Amino acid sequence: MSSSVSPKIPQHVAIIMDGNGRWAQQRGLPRIEGHRRGVETVRTITDAGREIGLHTLTLYAFSVENWNRPQDEVGALMGLLEYYLKKELNTFIKNRIRLRTIGRTQDLPAGVQKHLNHTIEATREFTDYTLVLALNYGARTEIIDATRAYAAAVAAGKAKLNDDAWATFSRYLYTADLPDPDLIIRTSGETRLSNFLLMQGAYAELVFTPVFWPDFSKADLLAAVEEYGKRERRYGLTSAQLKNPTPSAP
Ligand code: FPP
């Protein structure tokens, strides 16, 4: 990082990769060409995240709502995902990147699941840097899945219904063993969270950039991290409390 960039590095950055379609349309290209270029950006930003010292990078690659896109686009996205997983396996191993997923991956095509499982298994020992792909992910379906799992644990006598600690319930989310995102970035100028990490992002800093995902660069990531470094995360406290903590402050 350049010396002008704040040394406050977020542990976990999550990105809503948006604008592939518009990037392609602006160039008179089919939408899928935007997704293809988007895969190149996934590679660039995965490397950049490791270089700047992130612990976790989560990328919103396919939402539960994305199944409603035209069938040829859905098919092309699944094909790209499979191609990406096959091509990146050696890089994940060489660069010691652990792959994880969040979402209902059991509903993805069998070929994608096979490569996902293989890559997850082959990289599970790496601890320094984790790439999380959100696939068939939606925060609302995640809450439904977590609530079902929690209810099953209560029924089996493994959890207590009157335990209202977030630390207990959050163990049933897809992200059970991952830190909450410190910074959520959305590209393409849209300023919504679109059903992405709604619970885990409760205290995340949000950065929106007009850059379309295929054009998003390491410099853009650094700019977002620098912006994060300027923010004061108060977690419900006052600024004065943060500067002069008392024993009652967490
Ligand atoms: C949003 O752009 C992007 C997506 C819905 C898919 C993101 C997928 C990739 C970057 C490629 C596959 C991913 C991996 C990890 C291999 P959009 O199509 O909604 O753009 P628009 O809003 O301009 O139409």
CSV table of C-alpha atoms and ligand atoms in Angstrom, one decimal:
chain,number,residue,atom,x,y,z
A,1,MET,CA,0.0,0.0,0.0
A,2,SER,CA,1.1,3.6,-0.6
A,3,SER,CA,2.1,5.6,2.4
A,4,SER,CA,-1.0,7.8,1.9
A,5,VAL,CA,-3.3,4.9,2.6
A,6,SER,CA,-4.5,4.5,6.2
A,7,PRO,CA,-2.9,1.6,8.0
A,8,LYS,CA,-6.3,0.6,9.4
A,9,ILE,CA,-6.9,-2.6,7.3
A,10,PRO,CA,-10.3,-4.2,7.6
A,11,GLN,CA,-10.2,-7.9,8.5
A,12,HIS,CA,-13.1,-8.9,6.3
A,13,VAL,CA,-14.2,-7.1,3.1
A,14,ALA,CA,-17.4,-8.2,1.3
A,15,ILE,CA,-18.2,-7.0,-2.2
A,16,ILE,CA,-21.4,-6.8,-4.2
A,17,MET,CA,-20.0,-7.2,-7.7
A,18,ASP,CA,-22.4,-5.2,-9.8
A,19,GLY,CA,-22.4,-3.6,-13.3
A,20,ASN,CA,-21.2,-6.5,-15.5
A,21,GLY,CA,-24.2,-6.1,-17.8
A,22,ARG,CA,-24.0,-2.4,-18.1
A,23,TRP,CA,-20.3,-2.6,-18.8
A,24,ALA,CA,-21.0,-4.9,-21.7
A,25,GLN,CA,-24.0,-3.0,-23.0
A,26,GLN,CA,-22.0,0.3,-23.1
A,27,ARG,CA,-19.6,-1.5,-25.4
A,28,GLY,CA,-22.3,-3.1,-27.6
A,29,LEU,CA,-21.3,-6.5,-26.3
A,30,PRO,CA,-23.5,-9.3,-25.0
A,31,ARG,CA,-24.1,-9.3,-21.2
A,32,ILE,CA,-22.1,-12.5,-20.7
A,33,GLU,CA,-19.0,-10.7,-22.0
A,34,GLY,CA,-19.4,-8.5,-19.0
A,35,HIS,CA,-19.5,-11.5,-16.7
A,36,ARG,CA,-16.4,-13.0,-18.4
A,37,ARG,CA,-14.5,-9.8,-17.7
A,38,GLY,CA,-16.0,-9.9,-14.2
A,39,VAL,CA,-14.2,-13.2,-13.6
A,40,GLU,CA,-10.9,-11.5,-14.5
A,41,THR,CA,-11.7,-8.9,-11.9
A,42,VAL,CA,-12.4,-11.7,-9.3
A,43,ARG,CA,-8.8,-12.9,-9.9
A,44,THR,CA,-7.3,-9.4,-9.6
A,45,ILE,CA,-9.2,-8.5,-6.5
A,46,THR,CA,-8.6,-11.9,-4.8
A,47,ASP,CA,-4.8,-11.3,-5.3
A,48,ALA,CA,-5.1,-7.7,-4.2
A,49,GLY,CA,-6.9,-8.7,-1.0
A,50,ARG,CA,-4.2,-11.1,-0.1
A,51,GLU,CA,-1.5,-8.5,-0.8
A,52,ILE,CA,-3.0,-5.8,1.4
A,53,GLY,CA,-3.5,-8.3,4.3
A,54,LEU,CA,-7.2,-9.0,4.4
A,55,HIS,CA,-8.1,-12.1,6.3
A,56,THR,CA,-11.4,-12.7,4.5
A,57,LEU,CA,-12.8,-11.6,1.2
A,58,THR,CA,-16.5,-12.4,0.4
A,59,LEU,CA,-17.8,-12.0,-3.1
A,60,TYR,CA,-21.5,-12.0,-4.0
A,61,ALA,CA,-21.4,-14.1,-7.1
A,62,PHE,CA,-25.0,-15.4,-7.4
A,63,SER,CA,-28.0,-14.5,-5.4
A,64,VAL,CA,-31.2,-16.6,-4.9
A,65,GLU,CA,-32.9,-14.0,-7.0
A,66,ASN,CA,-30.5,-14.4,-9.9
A,67,TRP,CA,-32.3,-17.7,-11.0
A,68,ASN,CA,-35.0,-15.4,-12.4
A,69,ARG,CA,-32.6,-14.0,-15.1
A,70,PRO,CA,-33.0,-15.3,-18.7
A,71,GLN,CA,-32.1,-19.0,-18.7
A,72,ASP,CA,-29.2,-18.5,-21.1
A,73,GLU,CA,-27.6,-16.0,-18.8
A,74,VAL,CA,-28.0,-18.3,-15.8
A,75,GLY,CA,-26.5,-21.2,-17.7
A,76,ALA,CA,-23.6,-19.0,-18.9
A,77,LEU,CA,-22.9,-17.8,-15.3
A,78,MET,CA,-22.9,-21.4,-14.0
A,79,GLY,CA,-20.5,-22.4,-16.9
A,80,LEU,CA,-18.2,-19.5,-16.0
A,81,LEU,CA,-18.2,-20.5,-12.4
A,82,GLU,CA,-17.2,-24.1,-13.2
A,83,TYR,CA,-14.5,-22.9,-15.6
A,84,TYR,CA,-13.2,-20.5,-12.9
A,85,LEU,CA,-13.0,-23.2,-10.3
A,86,LYS,CA,-11.2,-25.6,-12.6
A,87,LYS,CA,-8.7,-22.9,-13.7
A,88,GLU,CA,-8.0,-21.4,-10.2
A,89,LEU,CA,-7.5,-24.6,-8.2
A,90,ASN,CA,-3.7,-24.5,-8.7
A,91,THR,CA,-3.5,-20.8,-7.9
A,92,PHE,CA,-5.5,-21.3,-4.7
A,93,ILE,CA,-3.1,-24.0,-3.6
A,94,LYS,CA,0.0,-22.0,-4.7
A,95,ASN,CA,-1.2,-18.9,-3.0
A,96,ARG,CA,-2.6,-20.7,0.1
A,97,ILE,CA,-6.1,-19.4,-0.4
A,98,ARG,CA,-8.9,-21.2,1.5
A,99,LEU,CA,-12.1,-21.4,-0.5
A,100,ARG,CA,-15.5,-21.3,1.3
A,101,THR,CA,-19.0,-20.8,0.2
A,102,ILE,CA,-22.2,-19.3,1.8
A,103,GLY,CA,-25.6,-20.0,0.4
A,104,ARG,CA,-27.7,-23.0,-0.7
A,105,THR,CA,-25.0,-24.5,-2.8
A,106,GLN,CA,-26.8,-27.9,-2.7
A,107,ASP,CA,-29.1,-26.4,-5.4
A,108,LEU,CA,-26.3,-25.5,-7.8
A,109,PRO,CA,-25.7,-27.7,-10.9
A,110,ALA,CA,-23.9,-31.0,-10.0
A,111,GLY,CA,-20.7,-30.0,-12.0
A,112,VAL,CA,-20.4,-26.8,-10.1
A,113,GLN,CA,-20.9,-28.6,-6.8
A,114,LYS,CA,-18.3,-31.2,-7.7
A,115,HIS,CA,-15.6,-28.5,-8.4
A,116,LEU,CA,-16.6,-26.5,-5.3
A,117,ASN,CA,-16.3,-29.5,-3.0
A,118,HIS,CA,-13.0,-30.5,-4.5
A,119,THR,CA,-11.5,-27.0,-4.1
A,120,ILE,CA,-12.9,-26.5,-0.6
A,121,GLU,CA,-11.4,-29.9,0.4
A,122,ALA,CA,-8.0,-29.1,-1.2
A,123,THR,CA,-7.7,-25.7,0.5
A,124,ARG,CA,-9.3,-26.3,3.9
A,125,GLU,CA,-6.0,-26.3,5.8
A,126,PHE,CA,-5.0,-22.7,4.8
A,127,THR,CA,-5.7,-20.3,7.5
A,128,ASP,CA,-4.2,-16.9,6.5
A,129,TYR,CA,-6.6,-15.8,3.8
A,130,THR,CA,-10.1,-17.0,3.0
A,131,LEU,CA,-12.1,-16.3,-0.2
A,132,VAL,CA,-15.8,-16.8,0.4
A,133,LEU,CA,-18.1,-17.1,-2.6
A,134,ALA,CA,-21.7,-16.3,-1.9
A,135,LEU,CA,-23.6,-18.7,-4.3
A,136,ASN,CA,-27.3,-19.1,-4.4
A,137,TYR,CA,-27.1,-16.8,-1.4
A,138,GLY,CA,-29.8,-14.6,0.1
A,139,ALA,CA,-29.8,-13.1,3.7
A,140,ARG,CA,-33.5,-14.0,4.1
A,141,THR,CA,-33.1,-17.6,3.1
A,142,GLU,CA,-30.1,-17.7,5.4
A,143,ILE,CA,-32.2,-16.6,8.3
A,144,ILE,CA,-34.8,-19.2,7.5
A,145,ASP,CA,-32.1,-21.9,7.3
A,146,ALA,CA,-30.5,-20.8,10.5
A,147,THR,CA,-33.9,-20.6,12.3
A,148,ARG,CA,-34.7,-24.2,11.1
A,149,ALA,CA,-31.3,-25.4,12.3
A,150,TYR,CA,-31.7,-23.7,15.7
A,151,ALA,CA,-35.2,-25.1,16.1
A,152,ALA,CA,-33.9,-28.6,15.3
A,153,ALA,CA,-31.2,-28.1,17.9
A,154,VAL,CA,-33.7,-27.0,20.5
A,155,ALA,CA,-35.9,-30.0,19.7
A,156,ALA,CA,-32.9,-32.3,20.2
A,157,GLY,CA,-32.0,-30.6,23.5
A,158,LYS,CA,-28.8,-29.2,22.1
A,159,ALA,CA,-29.8,-25.5,22.4
A,160,LYS,CA,-32.0,-23.6,24.8
A,161,LEU,CA,-35.0,-21.6,23.5
A,162,ASN,CA,-34.5,-18.9,26.2
A,163,ASP,CA,-30.9,-18.2,25.1
A,164,ASP,CA,-31.2,-14.8,23.5
A,165,ALA,CA,-27.4,-14.2,22.9
A,166,TRP,CA,-26.6,-13.3,19.3
A,167,ALA,CA,-23.4,-15.3,19.7
A,168,THR,CA,-25.5,-18.5,20.1
A,169,PHE,CA,-27.9,-17.9,17.2
A,170,SER,CA,-25.2,-16.7,14.9
A,171,ARG,CA,-23.6,-20.2,15.1
A,172,TYR,CA,-26.5,-21.4,12.9
A,173,LEU,CA,-25.8,-18.9,10.1
A,174,TYR,CA,-23.7,-19.9,7.0
A,175,THR,CA,-21.0,-17.7,8.4
A,176,ALA,CA,-20.7,-19.4,11.7
A,177,ASP,CA,-16.9,-19.6,11.7
A,178,LEU,CA,-16.2,-16.4,9.8
A,179,PRO,CA,-15.7,-12.9,11.1
A,180,ASP,CA,-18.4,-10.3,10.4
A,181,PRO,CA,-17.6,-8.0,7.4
A,182,ASP,CA,-16.0,-4.7,8.5
A,183,LEU,CA,-16.4,-3.2,5.1
A,184,ILE,CA,-19.1,-3.8,2.4
A,185,ILE,CA,-18.4,-2.4,-1.1
A,186,ARG,CA,-20.9,-2.2,-3.9
A,187,THR,CA,-19.8,-1.3,-7.4
A,188,SER,CA,-21.7,0.3,-10.3
A,189,GLY,CA,-23.3,3.2,-8.5
A,190,GLU,CA,-26.2,1.3,-6.9
A,191,THR,CA,-26.6,2.1,-3.2
A,192,ARG,CA,-28.5,-1.0,-1.9
A,193,LEU,CA,-27.5,-4.1,0.0
A,194,SER,CA,-29.8,-6.4,-2.1
A,195,ASN,CA,-30.3,-9.2,0.5
A,196,PHE,CA,-26.5,-9.5,1.2
A,197,LEU,CA,-25.1,-10.3,4.7
A,198,LEU,CA,-27.9,-8.2,6.3
A,199,MET,CA,-27.2,-9.6,9.8
A,200,GLN,CA,-23.4,-9.9,9.6
A,201,GLY,CA,-23.2,-6.5,8.1
A,202,ALA,CA,-25.1,-4.8,11.0
A,203,TYR,CA,-22.0,-2.7,11.9
A,204,ALA,CA,-20.1,-2.8,8.6
A,205,GLU,CA,-19.0,0.4,7.0
A,206,LEU,CA,-20.5,0.8,3.5
A,207,VAL,CA,-18.6,2.1,0.5
A,208,PHE,CA,-20.4,2.7,-2.9
A,209,THR,CA,-18.3,3.3,-6.0
A,210,PRO,CA,-19.6,4.2,-9.5
A,211,VAL,CA,-17.0,1.8,-11.1
A,212,PHE,CA,-18.5,-1.2,-12.9
A,213,TRP,CA,-17.2,-4.5,-11.6
A,214,PRO,CA,-15.2,-5.4,-14.8
A,215,ASP,CA,-13.2,-2.1,-14.3
A,216,PHE,CA,-12.8,-2.4,-10.6
A,217,SER,CA,-9.1,-2.4,-9.8
A,218,LYS,CA,-6.7,-2.9,-7.0
A,219,ALA,CA,-6.5,1.0,-6.8
A,220,ASP,CA,-10.3,1.1,-6.3
A,221,LEU,CA,-10.1,-1.5,-3.5
A,222,LEU,CA,-7.3,0.5,-1.8
A,223,ALA,CA,-9.4,3.7,-2.2
A,224,ALA,CA,-12.4,1.9,-0.4
A,225,VAL,CA,-10.0,0.6,2.3
A,226,GLU,CA,-8.7,4.1,2.8
A,227,GLU,CA,-12.2,5.5,3.1
A,228,TYR,CA,-12.9,2.8,5.7
A,229,GLY,CA,-9.8,3.9,7.6
A,230,LYS,CA,-11.3,7.4,8.0
A,231,ARG,CA,-14.6,6.1,9.5
A,232,GLU,CA,-15.2,6.0,13.2
A,233,ARG,CA,-17.0,2.8,14.1
A,234,ARG,CA,-19.0,3.6,17.3
A,235,TYR,CA,-21.2,0.4,17.8
A,236,GLY,CA,-23.8,2.6,19.5
A,237,LEU,CA,-21.4,4.5,21.7
A,238,THR,CA,-20.6,8.2,21.6
A,239,SER,CA,-17.4,9.5,20.0
A,240,ALA,CA,-16.2,10.7,23.4
A,241,GLN,CA,-16.7,7.2,24.9
A,242,LEU,CA,-14.6,5.7,22.2
A,243,LYS,CA,-11.8,8.2,22.8
A,244,ASN,CA,-11.9,7.8,26.5
A,245,PRO,CA,-13.2,4.3,27.3
A,246,THR,CA,-14.7,3.8,30.8
A,247,PRO,CA,-15.1,0.4,32.4
A,248,SER,CA,-18.8,0.3,31.5
A,249,ALA,CA,-18.1,0.7,27.8
A,250,PRO,CA,-17.7,-2.7,26.0
B,1,FPP,C1,-23.9,-8.3,-11.3
B,1,FPP,O1,-23.8,-7.6,-12.6
B,1,FPP,C2,-23.1,-9.5,-11.3
B,1,FPP,C3,-23.6,-10.7,-11.2
B,1,FPP,C4,-25.1,-11.0,-11.0
B,1,FPP,C5,-22.8,-11.9,-11.3
B,1,FPP,C6,-21.4,-11.8,-10.8
B,1,FPP,C7,-20.7,-12.8,-11.4
B,1,FPP,C8,-19.4,-12.7,-11.8
B,1,FPP,C9,-18.5,-11.6,-11.5
B,1,FPP,C10,-18.8,-13.8,-12.6
B,1,FPP,C11,-18.8,-15.2,-12.0
B,1,FPP,C12,-18.3,-15.2,-10.6
B,1,FPP,C13,-17.2,-16.0,-10.2
B,1,FPP,C14,-16.8,-16.0,-8.8
B,1,FPP,C15,-16.5,-16.9,-11.1
B,1,FPP,P1,-25.2,-7.4,-13.4
B,1,FPP,O2,-25.2,-8.5,-14.4
B,1,FPP,O3,-26.3,-7.4,-12.5
B,1,FPP,O4,-24.9,-6.0,-14.0
B,1,FPP,P2,-26.0,-4.9,-14.4
B,1,FPP,O5,-26.6,-4.5,-13.1
B,1,FPP,O6,-25.1,-3.9,-15.1
B,1,FPP,O7,-26.9,-5.6,-15.4
